[in-house]
C-alpha cells in the first residue's frame, strides 16, 4: 500500500527469492534500497548477487562496493563475489576469439546431446544423448541416456548411431570418455546392483571391433560416495574424475587414480587415488579432461573467479603439481553453466555442449581454441603389427622410449585380433620405438619431435616382424653415430642392450652387423665409413659379453638404399645399421 515502506519491499524480495522469481526479487530490492540504503545494506549484496548471476557485472561491482562501505558485518562470500564480479567485468571487456560451429544434424537432434569424447585420431566421436520421446513421438515417462557414436569419413560426420548392447542398457549411461586408441570406454552409471555408491565409474573394452560387457572399476576408485565424469590420459596411466568422496576440499572435487597393473587379459587396474588439491576449492570442481600431452587439465568450477555458474578453466603441470587455474575467458564462459570441454591432440580443436542456437536442447559444438589456451602439441604413432610371412596379426610389447634418459615413456600391446596400436607422442622430445615378441626379430623406429613437425601427419607404420630364421633382418633405427664418425652415441646403448638380450636368448645364432650410408661423399669413403660403424657396433657387443665368433661386421656403403637419396628423410632412412641372422652355429 505504501511504496515508500522499505521493509515491505525487502520482505517481498525475500519471498520472491524463495519462489525463484529473480526479476521480481531484484525489482523490490532496488525499490527498497532507493527508499532506505542505510537500514538494510545487505540488500546491496543480494542485489549484486542477482546482477552477477544475470551477467550485469559492472553494476554488481558498484553495488558490492556500496555494500562494503555501509555494512559493519560482511556476509560470508561477499569478498569472493566481489573478486568474481571484477574478474567477469574485465573478461567481458577483453573477449577471447570464439566462433563456435554446430556439428550439424548428423550429430545433433531435437534431443539433448552432450559429453563429447574423441579418440586420438579424431575420427571417432562418442557422446551422450538424452532420449525423451519414443519412436512414435510419445514422451517417455523416464528419459533415457544412451551413448551414440559417429566415425568421420571424407564427407564429414555421418549420422550417429547408438553404441548398442552391452554398453547401452535400459538404465542410464553418461559422462564418458574414450581412450586415445579407441579401445577403452570409461563412463558413469548410477544405482546398479554391482555399484559401490550412488554413481560409479565403469569401463568397457573393445575387442575384434565389438564392445565387451562393462565392468565396475571397483575400489579404491569407486566408494560409497559419488564418482563420475572420467577422463583417461593418452598413455592410460592416469584416470581423472569428479567425486564427493571423503577427504576432499569441497562439495565436489577432482581426483586422479593411477593405473597400478594390467591383468593377463589386458584389463587396467587403477588405484592410488589422490586429490588434485591445486585445482580444488570449497565449491564444486567437475568435468575434468586431461589432454593427450599429459600435462594440461581442463575442468569446470563454480568457485574460482568466473562469469557465473560453472566456468571452464585450464591448469598445467609445473614441477610437482598443477598450476593456478586460468579462466578460459569470455565468451567461451558465460553467466550460465559451461562445462564438458575436450580438446583434440592437435590442441587446436575444442568441442563442448551448449544450449545456444541449434537443433533443440543441448547440442555439440566445435571451435578453434585461442592460442594462449592451447595444450602442448601432440603427435601419435599408429600402426599394425603382423607376421612378415603369414600376415597374421601379432600382439607384441610396443614400447615408446624417451631417448633423453633411456627410460620407457609408455608401453602397450596391439589388439590381439587385428594387430593395431596407437600411442601418443608429446612434442619436444626424442623418442624411440621398440617392438619385440618371442619367436621374432625385434623392430625399432626413431621419432625426433625436438624440432618442428607437421601435426596433421602422424606416424603410420606397417610393422612386419621377421621370424627368427636365417636371412631375417631388422634395422637398428636407434643406433646413432656422429656425422662422418664411427663413434657410437650414448643414445644407442638402450637399443644395443636389446640386441645383447636377443643374442643371449638365442645363443645358437651367428649374426651380421651391417653398416649402410646415404650417397653423400665418394663410394670409397662411404664403404669405409659403413664398415667402421659396423665394427664399432660389434666391438660394443663383444664388450657386453657376446662372443666375437657369433658376430660379423660388414659395410655396404650406399649400395643398398631403402629410400630415395634425393630427400633428407630418404637419406636419413638409408643411414642405418642392420642386424641379420646368418646361420646357426654348428654344435
Coordinates of N, CA, C and O in Angstrom, one line a residue, residues 174-253:
X174 N 26.2 -42.3 -19.0 CA 26.6 -41.0 -19.3 C 28.0 -40.6 -18.9 O 28.7 -41.4 -18.4
X175 N 28.3 -39.4 -19.2 CA 29.6 -38.8 -18.8 C 30.8 -39.7 -19.1 O 31.5 -40.2 -18.2
X176 N 31.0 -40.0 -20.4 CA 32.0 -41.0 -20.8 C 33.2 -40.3 -21.4 O 33.3 -39.1 -21.7
X177 N 34.3 -41.1 -21.5 CA 35.5 -40.7 -22.3 C 36.0 -42.0 -23.0 O 35.9 -43.1 -22.5
X178 N 36.5 -41.8 -24.2 CA 37.1 -42.9 -24.9 C 38.6 -42.7 -24.9 O 39.1 -41.6 -24.9
X179 N 39.3 -43.8 -24.9 CA 40.8 -43.8 -24.8 C 41.4 -43.3 -26.1 O 40.7 -43.3 -27.1
X180 N 42.7 -43.0 -26.1 CA 43.3 -42.5 -27.3 C 43.3 -43.5 -28.4 O 43.2 -43.1 -29.6
X181 N 43.4 -44.8 -28.1 CA 43.4 -45.8 -29.1 C 42.1 -46.3 -29.5 O 41.9 -47.1 -30.4
X182 N 41.0 -45.7 -28.8 CA 39.6 -46.1 -29.2 C 39.2 -47.5 -28.7 O 38.1 -47.9 -29.0
X183 N 40.0 -48.1 -27.8 CA 39.7 -49.5 -27.4 C 39.1 -49.5 -26.0 O 38.7 -50.6 -25.5
X184 N 39.1 -48.4 -25.2 CA 38.6 -48.4 -23.9 C 37.5 -47.3 -23.8 O 37.8 -46.2 -24.2
X185 N 36.4 -47.6 -23.1 CA 35.4 -46.6 -22.8 C 35.2 -46.5 -21.3 O 34.8 -47.6 -20.8
X186 N 35.4 -45.4 -20.7 CA 35.1 -45.2 -19.3 C 33.8 -44.4 -19.2 O 33.7 -43.4 -20.0
X187 N 32.9 -44.7 -18.3 CA 31.7 -44.0 -18.2 C 31.1 -44.1 -16.8 O 31.6 -44.8 -16.0
X188 N 30.0 -43.3 -16.6 CA 29.3 -43.3 -15.3 C 28.0 -44.0 -15.4 O 27.2 -43.8 -16.4
X189 N 27.7 -44.8 -14.4 CA 26.4 -45.4 -14.3 C 26.0 -45.4 -12.8 O 26.9 -45.5 -11.9
X190 N 24.7 -45.2 -12.5 CA 24.3 -45.0 -11.1 C 23.3 -46.1 -10.7 O 22.5 -46.6 -11.5
X191 N 23.4 -46.3 -9.4 CA 22.4 -47.2 -8.7 C 22.3 -48.6 -9.4 O 21.2 -49.1 -9.5
X192 N 23.4 -49.2 -9.7 CA 23.4 -50.5 -10.3 C 23.7 -51.5 -9.2 O 24.3 -51.2 -8.2
X193 N 23.3 -52.8 -9.4 CA 23.5 -53.8 -8.4 C 24.9 -54.0 -8.0 O 25.2 -54.4 -6.8
X194 N 25.8 -53.9 -8.9 CA 27.2 -54.1 -8.5 C 27.9 -52.8 -8.1 O 29.2 -52.7 -8.0
X195 N 27.1 -51.7 -7.9 CA 27.7 -50.4 -7.6 C 28.2 -50.3 -6.1 O 27.7 -51.1 -5.2
X196 N 29.1 -49.4 -5.9 CA 29.6 -49.1 -4.5 C 28.9 -47.9 -3.9 O 28.8 -47.9 -2.7
X197 N 28.4 -47.0 -4.7 CA 27.7 -45.8 -4.2 C 26.6 -45.4 -5.1 O 26.1 -46.2 -5.9
X198 N 26.2 -44.1 -5.0 CA 25.1 -43.6 -5.9 C 25.5 -43.7 -7.3 O 24.7 -44.2 -8.2
X199 N 26.7 -43.2 -7.7 CA 27.2 -43.3 -9.1 C 28.6 -43.8 -9.1 O 29.4 -43.4 -8.2
X200 N 28.9 -44.7 -10.0 CA 30.3 -45.3 -10.1 C 30.8 -45.2 -11.5 O 30.1 -44.9 -12.4
X201 N 32.1 -45.4 -11.6 CA 32.8 -45.4 -12.9 C 32.9 -46.8 -13.4 O 33.4 -47.7 -12.6
X202 N 32.5 -47.1 -14.6 CA 32.6 -48.4 -15.3 C 33.5 -48.2 -16.5 O 33.8 -47.1 -16.9
X203 N 33.9 -49.4 -17.0 CA 34.7 -49.3 -18.3 C 34.3 -50.6 -19.1 O 33.9 -51.6 -18.6
X204 N 34.5 -50.4 -20.4 CA 34.3 -51.4 -21.4 C 35.4 -51.5 -22.4 O 36.0 -50.5 -22.7
X205 N 35.8 -52.7 -22.8 CA 36.9 -52.9 -23.7 C 36.4 -53.3 -25.1 O 35.4 -54.1 -25.2
X206 N 37.0 -52.8 -26.1 CA 36.6 -53.1 -27.5 C 37.6 -54.2 -28.0 O 38.8 -54.0 -28.1
X207 N 37.0 -55.3 -28.4 CA 37.8 -56.4 -28.9 C 37.2 -56.9 -30.2 O 36.0 -57.2 -30.3
X208 N 38.1 -57.1 -31.2 CA 37.6 -57.6 -32.5 C 36.5 -56.7 -33.1 O 35.5 -57.3 -33.7
X209 N 36.5 -55.4 -32.8 CA 35.5 -54.5 -33.3 C 34.3 -54.4 -32.5 O 33.3 -53.7 -32.9
X210 N 34.2 -55.2 -31.4 CA 32.9 -55.2 -30.6 C 33.2 -54.8 -29.1 O 34.3 -55.2 -28.6
X211 N 32.3 -54.1 -28.5 CA 32.4 -53.7 -27.1 C 32.0 -54.9 -26.2 O 31.0 -55.5 -26.4
X212 N 32.9 -55.2 -25.2 CA 32.6 -56.2 -24.3 C 31.7 -55.7 -23.2 O 31.5 -54.5 -23.1
X213 N 31.2 -56.6 -22.3 CA 30.3 -56.2 -21.2 C 31.1 -55.3 -20.3 O 32.2 -55.6 -19.8
X214 N 30.5 -54.1 -19.9 CA 31.1 -53.2 -19.0 C 31.4 -53.8 -17.6 O 30.6 -54.7 -17.1
X215 N 32.5 -53.3 -17.0 CA 32.8 -53.8 -15.6 C 33.0 -52.6 -14.7 O 33.4 -51.5 -15.1
X216 N 32.6 -52.8 -13.4 CA 32.8 -51.8 -12.4 C 34.3 -51.6 -12.2 O 35.0 -52.6 -12.1
X217 N 34.8 -50.4 -12.1 CA 36.2 -50.1 -11.9 C 36.6 -50.5 -10.5 O 37.8 -50.5 -10.2
X218 N 35.7 -50.6 -9.6 CA 35.9 -51.1 -8.2 C 36.7 -50.2 -7.3 O 37.1 -49.1 -7.8
X219 N 36.9 -50.6 -6.1 CA 37.6 -49.8 -5.1 C 39.1 -49.9 -5.5 O 39.6 -50.9 -6.1
X220 N 39.9 -48.9 -5.3 CA 39.6 -47.7 -4.5 C 39.0 -46.5 -5.3 O 38.8 -45.4 -4.8
X221 N 38.8 -46.7 -6.6 CA 38.3 -45.6 -7.4 C 36.8 -45.3 -7.0 O 36.5 -44.2 -6.7
X222 N 36.0 -46.4 -6.9 CA 34.6 -46.2 -6.5 C 34.5 -46.4 -5.0 O 35.1 -47.3 -4.4
X223 N 33.6 -45.6 -4.4 CA 33.4 -45.6 -3.0 C 31.9 -45.5 -2.8 O 31.1 -45.5 -3.7
X224 N 31.5 -45.3 -1.5 CA 30.1 -45.2 -1.2 C 29.6 -43.8 -1.6 O 28.4 -43.5 -1.5
X225 N 30.5 -42.9 -2.0 CA 30.2 -41.6 -2.5 C 29.7 -41.6 -3.9 O 29.3 -42.6 -4.5
X226 N 30.0 -40.4 -4.6 CA 29.6 -40.2 -6.0 C 30.8 -40.0 -6.8 O 31.6 -39.1 -6.6
X227 N 31.1 -40.9 -7.7 CA 32.2 -40.8 -8.6 C 31.7 -40.7 -10.1 O 30.9 -41.6 -10.4
X228 N 32.2 -39.8 -10.9 CA 31.6 -39.6 -12.2 C 32.6 -38.9 -13.1 O 33.7 -38.5 -12.7
X229 N 32.3 -38.7 -14.4 CA 32.9 -37.9 -15.3 C 34.4 -38.2 -15.5 O 35.3 -37.4 -15.3
X230 N 34.7 -39.5 -15.9 CA 36.1 -39.9 -16.0 C 36.8 -39.3 -17.3 O 36.2 -39.0 -18.3
X231 N 38.1 -39.2 -17.2 CA 38.9 -38.8 -18.3 C 40.3 -39.5 -18.2 O 41.0 -39.3 -17.2
X232 N 40.6 -40.3 -19.2 CA 41.8 -41.1 -19.1 C 42.9 -40.5 -19.9 O 42.7 -39.9 -21.0
X233 N 44.2 -40.5 -19.3 CA 45.3 -40.0 -20.1 C 45.6 -40.8 -21.3 O 45.2 -42.0 -21.4
X234 N 46.3 -40.2 -22.2 CA 46.6 -40.9 -23.5 C 47.4 -42.2 -23.3 O 47.2 -43.1 -24.1
X235 N 48.3 -42.2 -22.3 CA 49.0 -43.4 -22.1 C 48.3 -44.4 -21.2 O 48.8 -45.5 -20.9
X236 N 47.1 -44.1 -20.7 CA 46.3 -44.9 -19.9 C 46.8 -45.0 -18.4 O 46.2 -45.7 -17.6
X237 N 47.8 -44.2 -18.1 CA 48.4 -44.3 -16.8 C 47.5 -43.7 -15.7 O 47.4 -44.2 -14.6
X238 N 46.8 -42.6 -16.0 CA 46.0 -41.9 -15.0 C 44.6 -41.8 -15.5 O 44.3 -41.6 -16.7
X239 N 43.7 -41.8 -14.5 CA 42.3 -41.6 -14.7 C 41.8 -40.5 -13.8 O 41.9 -40.6 -12.6
X240 N 41.4 -39.4 -14.4 CA 40.9 -38.2 -13.7 C 39.4 -38.4 -13.6 O 38.7 -38.9 -14.5
X241 N 38.8 -37.9 -12.5 CA 37.3 -38.0 -12.3 C 36.9 -37.0 -11.3 O 37.7 -36.5 -10.5
X242 N 35.6 -36.8 -11.3 CA 35.0 -35.9 -10.3 C 34.2 -36.7 -9.2 O 33.7 -37.8 -9.5
X243 N 34.3 -36.3 -8.0 CA 33.6 -37.0 -6.9 C 33.4 -36.2 -5.6 O 34.1 -35.3 -5.4
X244 N 32.5 -36.7 -4.8 CA 32.3 -36.1 -3.5 C 32.7 -37.0 -2.4 O 32.2 -36.9 -1.3
X245 N 33.7 -37.9 -2.7 CA 34.2 -38.9 -1.7 C 34.8 -38.2 -0.5 O 35.1 -37.0 -0.5
X246 N 34.9 -39.0 0.6 CA 35.5 -38.4 1.8 C 36.9 -38.0 1.6 O 37.7 -38.6 0.8
X247 N 37.3 -36.9 2.3 CA 38.7 -36.5 2.3 C 38.9 -35.3 1.3 O 40.1 -34.9 1.1
X248 N 37.9 -34.8 0.6 CA 38.0 -33.8 -0.3 C 38.1 -32.4 0.3 O 37.9 -32.2 1.5
X249 N 38.3 -31.4 -0.5 CA 38.4 -30.0 -0.1 C 37.1 -29.3 -0.1 O 36.9 -28.3 0.5
X250 N 36.2 -29.7 -1.0 CA 34.9 -29.0 -1.2 C 33.8 -29.9 -1.4 O 33.8 -31.1 -1.0
X251 N 32.7 -29.4 -2.0 CA 31.5 -30.2 -2.3 C 31.8 -31.3 -3.3 O 31.4 -32.4 -3.1
X252 N 32.4 -30.9 -4.4 CA 32.8 -31.8 -5.5 C 34.2 -31.5 -5.9 O 34.6 -30.4 -6.1
X253 N 35.1 -32.5 -5.9 CA 36.5 -32.3 -6.2 C 36.9 -33.2 -7.4 O 36.2 -34.1 -7.8

